[in-house]
């Protein structure tokens, strides 16, 4: 082979190698471009997924740089009303001023690691100016080559409303809106410091609440408590504490006061309550107070002293107040049902006749007269129009009617003056054979006065027109009474009635 041929083949081979290398390089470049394009597509896909995830998070998400919001997800922009305008706003311009300190602690990058990603709560201002409660946590990150803060916020407004309601309920009385015993006891410990001396504790008890409840129902009792509550609040300074610590008890905590201040307060409260009435009964309260001047006196001792003074005040008023209240209740019954007054007078008169036939003393006759006059006082609590109902009472109405002896007992037993006749009022619808109410007493188990009252009331009722029937004459009434001797009535009392009327 000639040298020219060898040279030619060599050139051809070199060209082939070069062509192969060029082809290979071109192929690798194309593959690289495809690979890069694929990576870019994957990156675009991931970016889109991240944006979708970011914008659809249930939490609000902020990126903060130099206290400014540089990025926010759609949740923030939609639910706060700012939309894109939120970007560039200083975060502190959207936070309630009372929460600045909490937020400042979180945004301090030097402290955030020490906070161990703890959550804080603050009020966030929406575009309409209203505030919403949010709970937030934050982490540090680098965003566009700059130190930043990523904040996650959750709307907890409804939770805070619920928590606030529960907190309010736990420290407030539901009826009056005043603080309750729990708050009072905690506040008493808090104010017991030297800078608040002298500290006064004032105890107030509402007289006659049970009597009002028994006679007129719990709605009237609630009205009494709310009225007293309002009157107390009107007489206090803005920083005084008043709490309802029991059904009919209020307590006040007052700081930096002296005895003349308390005497004046007591006088004003007594005057303002006496000028108000519930069901025509004047409102009455008992008041006691005590002062703490020195640190070595236990606050519990001051509380006890105020309570003792209040109780003494209550005892001094109770007898007269309850007698007056009972008389007003009876007057209200007679005003509501005028026929009840005539029935009371007639029954009282027959009781006196029976008492004379049975040889009672003047004192006993006076008790019988009182019993006859007050025996139906419990009817004040009956549902409207039952006493004037012209037809037969249905089961519900009859059950309501049958409660009046118990109500009368509750009202009368509250007063020392009327307590001796209370048992007889309770039992005046018991029957000799045990079929009466409310206890089903039989024979001699029934109080003697109650047996007398049963005969006297029945005779007067028979001889008086009733909404459901006309009156019978005296003779027919006496025959009806005689027919029921030994079943409804004590035979001995019936005989006394016959002797008294014939």
Short mmCIF file of C-alpha atoms in Angstrom, two decimals:
data_model
loop_
_atom_site.label_atom_id
_atom_site.label_comp_id
_atom_site.label_asym_id
_atom_site.label_seq_id
_atom_site.Cartn_x
_atom_site.Cartn_y
_atom_site.Cartn_z
CA UNK A 1 0.00 0.00 0.00
CA UNK A 2 1.36 3.27 -1.04
CA UNK A 3 2.08 6.08 1.29
CA UNK A 4 -0.62 8.20 -0.38
CA UNK A 5 -3.19 5.51 0.24
CA UNK A 6 -2.14 5.22 3.88
CA UNK A 7 -2.33 9.00 4.27
CA UNK A 8 -5.80 9.07 2.69
CA UNK A 9 -7.10 6.31 4.91
CA UNK A 10 -5.65 8.04 7.92
CA UNK A 11 -7.38 11.29 6.99
CA UNK A 12 -10.67 9.40 6.44
CA UNK A 13 -10.32 7.70 9.82
CA UNK A 14 -9.60 11.00 11.55
CA UNK A 15 -12.60 12.59 9.87
CA UNK A 16 -14.73 9.65 10.95
CA UNK A 17 -13.50 10.00 14.53
CA UNK A 18 -14.15 13.74 14.46
CA UNK A 19 -17.58 13.20 12.97
CA UNK A 20 -18.34 10.61 15.68
CA UNK A 21 -17.15 12.91 18.38
CA UNK A 22 -19.16 15.79 16.99
CA UNK A 23 -22.20 13.55 16.73
CA UNK A 24 -21.72 12.30 20.27
CA UNK A 25 -21.29 15.81 21.59
CA UNK A 26 -24.38 16.94 19.75
CA UNK A 27 -26.33 13.99 21.14
CA UNK A 28 -25.14 14.65 24.66
CA UNK A 29 -26.09 18.33 24.29
CA UNK A 30 -29.58 17.38 23.18
CA UNK A 31 -29.91 14.92 26.04
CA UNK A 32 -28.68 17.57 28.47
CA UNK A 33 -31.20 20.06 27.10
CA UNK A 34 -33.97 17.52 27.49
CA UNK A 35 -32.83 16.77 31.02
CA UNK A 36 -32.68 20.47 31.89
CA UNK A 37 -36.11 21.04 30.39
CA UNK A 38 -37.46 18.12 32.38
CA UNK A 39 -35.95 19.51 35.57
CA UNK A 40 -37.38 22.94 34.80
CA UNK A 41 -40.78 21.39 34.22
CA UNK A 42 -40.52 19.53 37.53
CA UNK A 43 -39.49 22.75 39.24
CA UNK A 44 -42.43 24.60 37.71
CA UNK A 45 -44.71 21.80 38.81
CA UNK A 46 -43.31 21.84 42.35
CA UNK A 47 -43.58 25.63 42.46
CA UNK A 48 -47.21 25.44 41.39
CA UNK A 49 -47.89 22.77 43.98
CA UNK A 50 -46.20 24.86 46.67
CA UNK A 51 -48.19 27.95 45.66
CA UNK A 52 -51.41 25.94 45.66
CA UNK A 53 -50.57 24.45 49.04
CA UNK A 54 -49.50 27.85 50.41
CA UNK A 55 -52.65 29.60 49.25
CA UNK A 56 -54.99 26.87 50.42
CA UNK A 57 -53.64 26.44 53.92
CA UNK A 58 -56.39 26.83 56.53
CA UNK A 59 -54.07 29.07 58.53
CA UNK A 60 -53.00 32.59 57.67
CA UNK A 61 -49.35 32.64 56.56
CA UNK A 62 -47.14 35.73 56.46
CA UNK A 63 -43.54 36.29 55.45
CA UNK A 64 -42.20 39.18 57.53
CA UNK A 65 -39.07 41.24 56.81
CA UNK A 66 -38.21 44.24 58.96
CA UNK A 67 -41.67 43.98 60.55
CA UNK A 68 -43.33 44.38 57.15
CA UNK A 69 -45.51 41.84 55.40
CA UNK A 70 -43.83 40.96 52.11
CA UNK A 71 -45.91 37.93 51.31
CA UNK A 72 -49.26 36.50 52.44
CA UNK A 73 -51.38 33.57 51.37
CA UNK A 74 -54.86 33.89 49.84
CA UNK A 75 -56.54 32.94 53.12
CA UNK A 76 -55.19 36.12 54.71
CA UNK A 77 -56.11 38.34 51.81
CA UNK A 78 -59.64 36.97 51.49
CA UNK A 79 -60.72 36.77 55.13
CA UNK A 80 -59.15 40.02 56.34
CA UNK A 81 -60.43 42.04 53.39
CA UNK A 82 -57.06 43.57 52.50
CA UNK A 83 -56.40 41.40 49.41
CA UNK A 84 -53.09 42.35 47.75
CA UNK A 85 -52.97 45.64 49.68
CA UNK A 86 -51.76 43.79 52.74
CA UNK A 87 -48.27 43.43 51.25
CA UNK A 88 -45.94 46.13 52.47
CA UNK A 89 -47.99 46.99 55.57
CA UNK A 90 -46.16 47.12 58.89
CA UNK A 91 -47.47 44.23 60.99
CA UNK A 92 -47.75 46.47 64.07
CA UNK A 93 -50.31 48.62 62.22
CA UNK A 94 -52.62 45.56 62.18
CA UNK A 95 -52.25 44.63 65.85
CA UNK A 96 -54.20 45.92 68.85
CA UNK A 97 -51.97 48.25 70.81
CA UNK A 98 -52.48 46.26 74.01
CA UNK A 99 -50.84 43.25 72.31
CA UNK A 100 -47.69 45.02 71.05
CA UNK A 101 -45.45 43.62 73.78
CA UNK A 102 -46.43 40.01 73.09
CA UNK A 103 -45.84 40.42 69.37
CA UNK A 104 -42.54 42.25 69.88
CA UNK A 105 -41.24 39.30 71.85
CA UNK A 106 -42.11 36.92 69.04
CA UNK A 107 -40.59 39.05 66.27
CA UNK A 108 -37.29 39.51 68.11
CA UNK A 109 -35.06 37.12 66.13
CA UNK A 110 -32.61 36.97 69.02
CA UNK A 111 -35.28 35.46 71.27
CA UNK A 112 -37.35 33.31 68.98
CA UNK A 113 -35.18 30.22 69.42
CA UNK A 114 -35.47 30.58 73.19
CA UNK A 115 -39.26 30.70 72.90
CA UNK A 116 -39.24 27.11 71.64
CA UNK A 117 -41.82 28.06 69.02
CA UNK A 118 -44.40 28.90 71.66
CA UNK A 119 -47.74 30.28 70.46
CA UNK A 120 -49.11 33.67 71.39
CA UNK A 121 -52.57 35.19 70.97
CA UNK A 122 -53.28 38.72 69.82
CA UNK A 123 -55.98 40.82 68.18
CA UNK A 124 -55.57 41.35 64.43
CA UNK A 125 -57.29 44.29 62.72
CA UNK A 126 -59.27 43.53 59.58
CA UNK A 127 -59.76 46.01 56.72
CA UNK A 128 -63.14 47.12 58.16
CA UNK A 129 -61.50 48.09 61.47
CA UNK A 130 -62.90 45.18 63.48
CA UNK A 131 -60.52 42.97 65.41
CA UNK A 132 -60.27 39.20 65.25
CA UNK A 133 -58.41 37.00 67.70
CA UNK A 134 -55.55 34.93 66.23
CA UNK A 135 -53.10 32.44 67.64
CA UNK A 136 -49.66 32.52 66.03
CA UNK A 137 -46.29 30.83 65.96
CA UNK A 138 -43.19 31.84 63.99
CA UNK A 139 -39.96 30.40 62.59
CA UNK A 140 -36.91 32.10 61.12
CA UNK A 141 -35.96 31.61 57.48
CA UNK A 142 -34.03 33.25 54.65
CA UNK A 143 -36.24 34.77 51.94
CA UNK A 144 -34.61 36.34 48.86
CA UNK A 145 -31.26 36.16 50.63
CA UNK A 146 -32.57 38.17 53.59
CA UNK A 147 -33.35 37.13 57.16
CA UNK A 148 -37.11 36.83 57.49
CA UNK A 149 -39.84 35.44 59.70
CA UNK A 150 -42.49 32.95 58.63
CA UNK A 151 -45.64 33.38 60.73
CA UNK A 152 -48.61 31.01 60.96
CA UNK A 153 -51.86 32.50 62.31
CA UNK A 154 -55.08 30.66 63.19
CA UNK A 155 -58.42 32.45 63.61
CA UNK A 156 -59.57 31.70 67.17
CA UNK A 157 -62.27 34.38 67.47
CA UNK A 158 -65.09 31.90 68.12
CA UNK A 159 -62.96 30.05 70.64
CA UNK A 160 -62.15 33.27 72.47
CA UNK A 161 -65.84 34.22 72.54
CA UNK A 162 -66.63 30.84 74.09
CA UNK A 163 -63.74 31.13 76.55
CA UNK A 164 -64.83 34.64 77.51
CA UNK A 165 -68.39 33.43 78.06
CA UNK A 166 -67.19 30.56 80.24
CA UNK A 167 -64.89 32.89 82.15
CA UNK A 168 -67.76 35.34 82.64
CA UNK A 169 -70.07 32.57 83.86
CA UNK A 170 -67.44 31.25 86.27
CA UNK A 171 -67.07 34.66 87.95
CA UNK A 172 -70.53 36.20 87.59
CA UNK A 173 -74.01 35.64 88.95
CA UNK A 174 -76.39 34.72 86.14
CA UNK A 175 -79.44 36.57 87.51
CA UNK A 176 -77.92 39.95 88.40
CA UNK A 177 -74.73 40.05 86.35
CA UNK A 178 -72.78 40.85 89.53
CA UNK A 179 -69.67 38.99 90.56
CA UNK A 180 -70.26 35.70 92.37
CA UNK A 181 -68.88 34.16 95.57
CA UNK A 182 -65.89 32.63 93.78
CA UNK A 183 -64.75 36.01 92.47
CA UNK A 184 -65.48 37.68 95.80
CA UNK A 185 -63.26 35.25 97.71
CA UNK A 186 -60.39 35.63 95.23
CA UNK A 187 -60.72 39.42 95.15
CA UNK A 188 -60.72 39.57 98.94
CA UNK A 189 -57.26 37.99 98.97
CA UNK A 190 -56.01 40.29 96.21
CA UNK A 191 -57.04 43.60 97.82
CA UNK A 192 -55.79 42.66 101.28
CA UNK A 193 -52.63 44.78 101.03
CA UNK A 194 -51.35 47.75 103.02
CA UNK A 195 -51.88 50.28 100.19
CA UNK A 196 -55.66 49.60 100.26
CA UNK A 197 -56.22 50.18 104.01
CA UNK A 198 -58.68 50.81 105.48
CA UNK A 199 -60.57 47.98 103.75
CA UNK A 200 -64.31 47.65 104.38
CA UNK A 201 -66.46 44.58 103.97
CA UNK A 202 -70.20 45.23 103.81
CA UNK A 203 -72.71 42.38 104.10
CA UNK A 204 -76.27 42.87 102.83
CA UNK A 205 -79.16 40.44 103.27
CA UNK A 206 -82.51 40.85 101.50
CA UNK A 207 -85.39 40.39 103.93
CA UNK A 208 -88.38 38.28 102.97
CA UNK A 209 -87.14 36.62 99.77
CA UNK A 210 -88.64 33.23 100.70
CA UNK A 211 -91.92 34.90 101.62
CA UNK A 212 -92.07 36.63 98.22
CA UNK A 213 -91.22 33.37 96.43
CA UNK A 214 -93.88 31.43 98.34
CA UNK A 215 -96.61 34.02 97.92
CA UNK A 216 -95.99 35.35 94.42
CA UNK A 217 -93.64 32.91 92.74
CA UNK A 218 -89.95 32.92 91.85
CA UNK A 219 -90.38 35.52 89.11
CA UNK A 220 -91.27 38.07 91.81
CA UNK A 221 -88.39 36.82 93.95
CA UNK A 222 -86.01 37.32 91.02
CA UNK A 223 -87.41 40.81 90.51
CA UNK A 224 -86.70 41.56 94.18
CA UNK A 225 -83.08 40.40 93.89
CA UNK A 226 -82.46 42.32 90.65
CA UNK A 227 -84.00 45.48 92.08
CA UNK A 228 -81.79 45.35 95.17
CA UNK A 229 -78.77 44.62 92.97
CA UNK A 230 -79.43 47.72 90.85
CA UNK A 231 -79.96 49.91 93.90
CA UNK A 232 -76.67 48.75 95.43
CA UNK A 233 -74.73 49.43 92.22
CA UNK A 234 -76.06 52.98 92.05
CA UNK A 235 -74.59 53.80 95.47
CA UNK A 236 -71.06 52.49 94.86
CA UNK A 237 -67.88 54.01 93.51
CA UNK A 238 -66.49 52.71 90.22
CA UNK A 239 -63.73 50.68 91.88
CA UNK A 240 -65.89 49.12 94.63
CA UNK A 241 -66.62 45.41 94.29
CA UNK A 242 -70.14 44.03 94.77
CA UNK A 243 -70.93 40.32 94.56
CA UNK A 244 -73.98 38.17 95.06
CA UNK A 245 -72.65 35.48 97.37
CA UNK A 246 -75.89 33.65 98.13
CA UNK A 247 -79.57 33.50 97.25
CA UNK A 248 -80.45 36.65 99.23
CA UNK A 249 -76.98 37.86 100.21
CA UNK A 250 -74.69 40.49 98.71
CA UNK A 251 -71.20 41.47 99.79
CA UNK A 252 -69.18 44.60 99.08
CA UNK A 253 -65.42 45.20 99.17
CA UNK A 254 -64.42 48.85 99.51
CA UNK A 255 -60.91 50.22 99.87
CA UNK A 256 -59.63 53.41 101.50
CA UNK A 257 -62.87 54.17 103.36
CA UNK A 258 -63.72 55.10 106.93
CA UNK A 259 -66.70 54.47 109.21
CA UNK A 260 -68.52 57.74 108.35
CA UNK A 261 -68.46 56.62 104.70
CA UNK A 262 -70.05 53.30 105.67
CA UNK A 263 -72.70 54.90 107.90
CA UNK A 264 -73.64 57.16 105.00
CA UNK A 265 -73.77 54.21 102.57
CA UNK A 266 -75.97 52.20 104.96
CA UNK A 267 -78.38 55.12 105.33
CA UNK A 268 -78.61 55.68 101.56
CA UNK A 269 -79.20 52.00 100.81
CA UNK A 270 -81.90 51.67 103.48
CA UNK A 271 -83.66 54.76 102.18
CA UNK A 272 -83.50 53.75 98.50
CA UNK A 273 -84.76 50.21 99.13
CA UNK A 274 -87.65 51.26 101.39
CA UNK A 275 -88.96 53.51 98.65
CA UNK A 276 -89.42 50.50 96.34
CA UNK A 277 -91.94 47.66 96.55
CA UNK A 278 -92.46 44.19 95.12
CA UNK A 279 -96.13 43.14 94.98
CA UNK A 280 -96.90 46.14 97.26
CA UNK A 281 -94.45 44.85 99.91
CA UNK A 282 -91.73 47.39 100.76
CA UNK A 283 -88.22 46.13 100.02
CA UNK A 284 -86.13 45.73 103.13
CA UNK A 285 -82.46 44.86 103.64
CA UNK A 286 -80.25 44.15 106.65
CA UNK A 287 -76.75 45.65 106.53
CA UNK A 288 -73.57 44.97 108.48
CA UNK A 289 -70.02 46.21 107.96
CA UNK A 290 -66.52 46.02 109.41
CA UNK A 291 -63.18 47.72 108.72
CA UNK A 292 -59.62 46.46 108.50
CA UNK A 293 -57.03 49.05 109.52
CA UNK A 294 -54.09 46.85 110.46
CA UNK A 295 -52.15 44.20 108.62
CA UNK A 296 -52.16 41.71 111.50
CA UNK A 297 -55.97 41.39 111.52
CA UNK A 298 -57.08 38.41 109.37
CA UNK A 299 -59.47 39.44 106.62
CA UNK A 300 -61.65 36.46 107.60
CA UNK A 301 -62.16 38.07 111.01
CA UNK A 302 -63.33 41.29 109.36
CA UNK A 303 -65.73 39.31 107.19
CA UNK A 304 -67.14 37.54 110.24
CA UNK A 305 -67.62 40.82 112.11
CA UNK A 306 -69.56 42.30 109.20
CA UNK A 307 -71.71 39.17 109.01
CA UNK A 308 -72.50 39.27 112.75
CA UNK A 309 -73.55 42.94 112.53
CA UNK A 310 -75.76 42.18 109.52
CA UNK A 311 -77.42 39.26 111.30
CA UNK A 312 -78.13 41.37 114.39
CA UNK A 313 -79.65 44.03 112.16
CA UNK A 314 -81.79 41.36 110.48
CA UNK A 315 -83.05 39.97 113.79
CA UNK A 316 -84.04 43.42 114.98
CA UNK A 317 -86.19 43.99 111.88
CA UNK A 318 -87.53 40.51 111.16
CA UNK A 319 -90.63 40.24 113.35
CA UNK A 320 -92.17 43.56 112.34
CA UNK A 321 -91.25 43.20 108.67
CA UNK A 322 -92.70 39.71 108.30
CA UNK A 323 -95.92 40.60 110.10
CA UNK A 324 -96.31 43.60 107.80
CA UNK A 325 -95.55 41.49 104.72
CA UNK A 326 -98.10 38.82 105.67
CA UNK A 327 -100.78 41.45 106.20
CA UNK A 328 -99.97 42.97 102.81
CA UNK A 329 -100.17 39.52 101.18
CA UNK A 330 -103.62 38.96 102.69
CA UNK A 331 -104.67 42.44 101.57
CA UNK A 332 -103.49 41.62 98.01
CA UNK A 333 -105.55 38.40 98.06
CA UNK A 334 -108.65 40.27 99.19
CA UNK A 335 -108.08 42.99 96.59
CA UNK A 336 -107.70 40.36 93.86
CA UNK A 337 -110.66 38.27 95.10
CA UNK A 338 -113.01 40.47 97.23
CA UNK A 339 -115.19 37.46 98.08
CA UNK A 340 -112.25 35.93 99.97
CA UNK A 341 -112.47 38.64 102.62
CA UNK A 342 -116.13 37.81 103.31
CA UNK A 343 -115.32 34.09 103.40
CA UNK A 344 -112.47 34.77 105.85
CA UNK A 345 -114.74 36.82 108.13
CA UNK A 346 -117.50 34.20 108.04
CA UNK A 347 -115.12 31.32 108.72
CA UNK A 348 -113.51 33.27 111.55
CA UNK A 349 -116.93 33.89 113.12
CA UNK A 350 -117.92 30.20 112.98
CA UNK A 351 -114.52 29.24 114.47
CA UNK A 352 -115.24 31.53 117.41
CA UNK A 353 -118.71 29.98 117.92
CA UNK A 354 -117.18 26.48 117.89
CA UNK A 355 -114.45 27.55 120.30
CA UNK A 356 -117.05 28.81 122.80
CA UNK A 357 -119.00 25.54 122.56
CA UNK A 358 -115.77 23.64 123.23
CA UNK A 359 -114.96 25.79 126.29
CA UNK A 360 -111.90 27.59 124.89
CA UNK A 361 -110.20 30.42 126.78
CA UNK A 362 -110.07 34.00 125.48
CA UNK A 363 -106.50 33.42 124.26
CA UNK A 364 -107.58 30.29 122.37
CA UNK A 365 -110.60 32.06 120.92
CA UNK A 366 -108.29 34.82 119.62
CA UNK A 367 -106.09 32.18 117.99
CA UNK A 368 -109.15 30.61 116.35
CA UNK A 369 -110.31 34.01 115.07
CA UNK A 370 -106.85 34.62 113.56
CA UNK A 371 -106.77 31.12 112.06
CA UNK A 372 -110.16 31.62 110.44
CA UNK A 373 -109.14 34.96 108.98
CA UNK A 374 -105.73 33.87 107.59
CA UNK A 375 -106.46 30.22 106.70
CA UNK A 376 -106.65 30.76 102.91
CA UNK A 377 -103.71 33.16 102.57
CA UNK A 378 -101.94 30.52 100.45
CA UNK A 379 -104.47 31.13 97.67
CA UNK A 380 -102.39 34.20 96.73
CA UNK A 381 -100.13 31.81 94.78
CA UNK A 382 -102.92 30.18 92.76
CA UNK A 383 -102.99 30.56 89.01
CA UNK A 384 -105.12 33.46 87.85
CA UNK A 385 -108.89 32.96 87.75
CA UNK A 386 -108.93 29.53 89.44
CA UNK A 387 -110.96 30.93 92.32
CA UNK A 388 -113.43 32.47 89.86
CA UNK A 389 -113.55 29.43 87.57
CA UNK A 390 -117.22 28.50 86.95
CA UNK A 391 -116.80 24.92 85.73
CA UNK A 392 -115.23 21.86 87.25
CA UNK A 393 -111.48 22.17 87.70
CA UNK A 394 -109.35 19.94 85.48
CA UNK A 395 -106.57 17.79 86.96
CA UNK A 396 -103.90 20.46 86.52
CA UNK A 397 -106.07 23.18 88.06
CA UNK A 398 -107.01 20.92 90.94
CA UNK A 399 -103.37 20.09 91.65
CA UNK A 400 -102.66 23.81 91.75
CA UNK A 401 -105.59 24.42 94.11
CA UNK A 402 -104.46 21.67 96.48
CA UNK A 403 -101.12 23.40 97.04
CA UNK A 404 -102.61 26.41 98.80
CA UNK A 405 -102.44 24.91 102.34
CA UNK A 406 -98.70 24.31 101.92
CA UNK A 407 -98.16 27.80 100.56
CA UNK A 408 -100.16 29.24 103.48
CA UNK A 409 -98.04 27.23 105.90
CA UNK A 410 -94.81 28.54 104.35
CA UNK A 411 -96.00 32.14 104.54
CA UNK A 412 -97.34 32.03 108.11
CA UNK A 413 -94.55 29.92 109.61
CA UNK A 414 -92.03 32.63 108.62
CA UNK A 415 -93.45 34.92 111.35
CA UNK A 416 -93.27 34.23 115.07
CA UNK A 417 -96.67 35.86 115.50
CA UNK A 418 -98.41 33.56 113.01
CA UNK A 419 -96.30 30.42 113.44
CA UNK A 420 -98.67 28.88 116.09
CA UNK A 421 -101.49 28.62 113.52
CA UNK A 422 -99.33 27.51 110.58
CA UNK A 423 -99.75 23.74 111.22
CA UNK A 424 -103.52 24.12 111.35
CA UNK A 425 -103.54 26.02 108.06
CA UNK A 426 -101.45 23.23 106.52
CA UNK A 427 -103.92 20.58 107.73
CA UNK A 428 -107.32 22.21 107.26
CA UNK A 429 -108.10 20.08 104.18
CA UNK A 430 -107.21 16.79 105.86
CA UNK A 431 -110.22 14.49 106.39
CA UNK A 432 -111.22 12.47 109.44
CA UNK A 433 -111.07 9.23 107.39
CA UNK A 434 -107.56 9.98 106.05
CA UNK A 435 -108.55 10.78 102.46
CA UNK A 436 -107.65 14.48 102.62
CA UNK A 437 -104.52 16.43 101.65
CA UNK A 438 -101.66 17.28 101.72
CA UNK A 439 -100.44 14.52 104.09
CA UNK A 440 -103.42 12.16 104.32
CA UNK A 441 -103.65 12.52 108.10
CA UNK A 442 -106.40 10.61 109.90
CA UNK A 443 -108.50 11.24 113.03
CA UNK A 444 -106.58 12.62 115.98
CA UNK A 445 -103.44 12.94 113.84
CA UNK A 446 -105.03 16.11 112.46
CA UNK A 447 -104.34 19.18 114.67
CA UNK A 448 -107.42 20.02 116.77
CA UNK A 449 -107.62 23.62 115.50
CA UNK A 450 -107.48 22.30 111.91
CA UNK A 451 -110.48 20.02 112.59
CA UNK A 452 -112.42 23.00 113.93
CA UNK A 453 -111.41 25.10 110.91
CA UNK A 454 -112.46 22.35 108.48
CA UNK A 455 -116.03 22.36 109.83
CA UNK A 456 -116.24 26.17 110.07
CA UNK A 457 -114.90 26.73 106.54
CA UNK A 458 -117.17 24.07 105.01
CA UNK A 459 -120.29 25.57 106.65
CA UNK A 460 -119.43 29.11 105.51
CA UNK A 461 -118.61 27.91 101.95
CA UNK A 462 -121.93 25.99 101.71
CA UNK A 463 -123.96 29.02 102.74
CA UNK A 464 -122.18 31.37 100.34
CA UNK A 465 -122.57 31.62 96.53
CA UNK A 466 -119.63 30.03 94.67
CA UNK A 467 -118.64 30.48 91.00
CA UNK A 468 -119.58 26.84 90.36
CA UNK A 469 -122.83 26.63 92.45
CA UNK A 470 -125.41 28.60 94.38
CA UNK A 471 -125.50 28.83 98.19
CA UNK A 472 -127.71 26.49 100.24
CA UNK A 473 -129.72 27.60 103.26
CA UNK A 474 -128.52 27.11 106.85
CA UNK A 475 -130.55 23.98 107.48
CA UNK A 476 -129.36 22.20 104.33
CA UNK A 477 -125.78 23.21 105.06
CA UNK A 478 -126.02 21.74 108.55
CA UNK A 479 -127.48 18.49 107.16
CA UNK A 480 -124.59 18.18 104.70
CA UNK A 481 -122.11 18.71 107.53
CA UNK A 482 -123.90 16.09 109.68
CA UNK A 483 -123.90 13.59 106.78
CA UNK A 484 -120.10 13.90 106.54
CA UNK A 485 -119.38 13.50 110.25
CA UNK A 486 -117.00 10.59 110.76
CA UNK A 487 -115.77 10.71 107.15
CA UNK A 488 -114.77 14.28 106.34
CA UNK A 489 -115.26 15.89 109.74
CA UNK A 490 -114.49 15.13 113.39
CA UNK A 491 -117.89 14.05 114.89
CA UNK A 492 -117.13 15.94 118.10
CA UNK A 493 -116.75 19.24 116.18
CA UNK A 494 -119.92 18.58 114.18
CA UNK A 495 -121.88 18.15 117.42
CA UNK A 496 -120.44 21.45 118.68
CA UNK A 497 -121.63 23.17 115.46
CA UNK A 498 -125.15 21.75 115.91
CA UNK A 499 -125.27 23.03 119.49
CA UNK A 500 -123.97 26.43 118.41
CA UNK A 501 -126.53 26.92 115.62
CA UNK A 502 -129.67 25.35 117.05
#
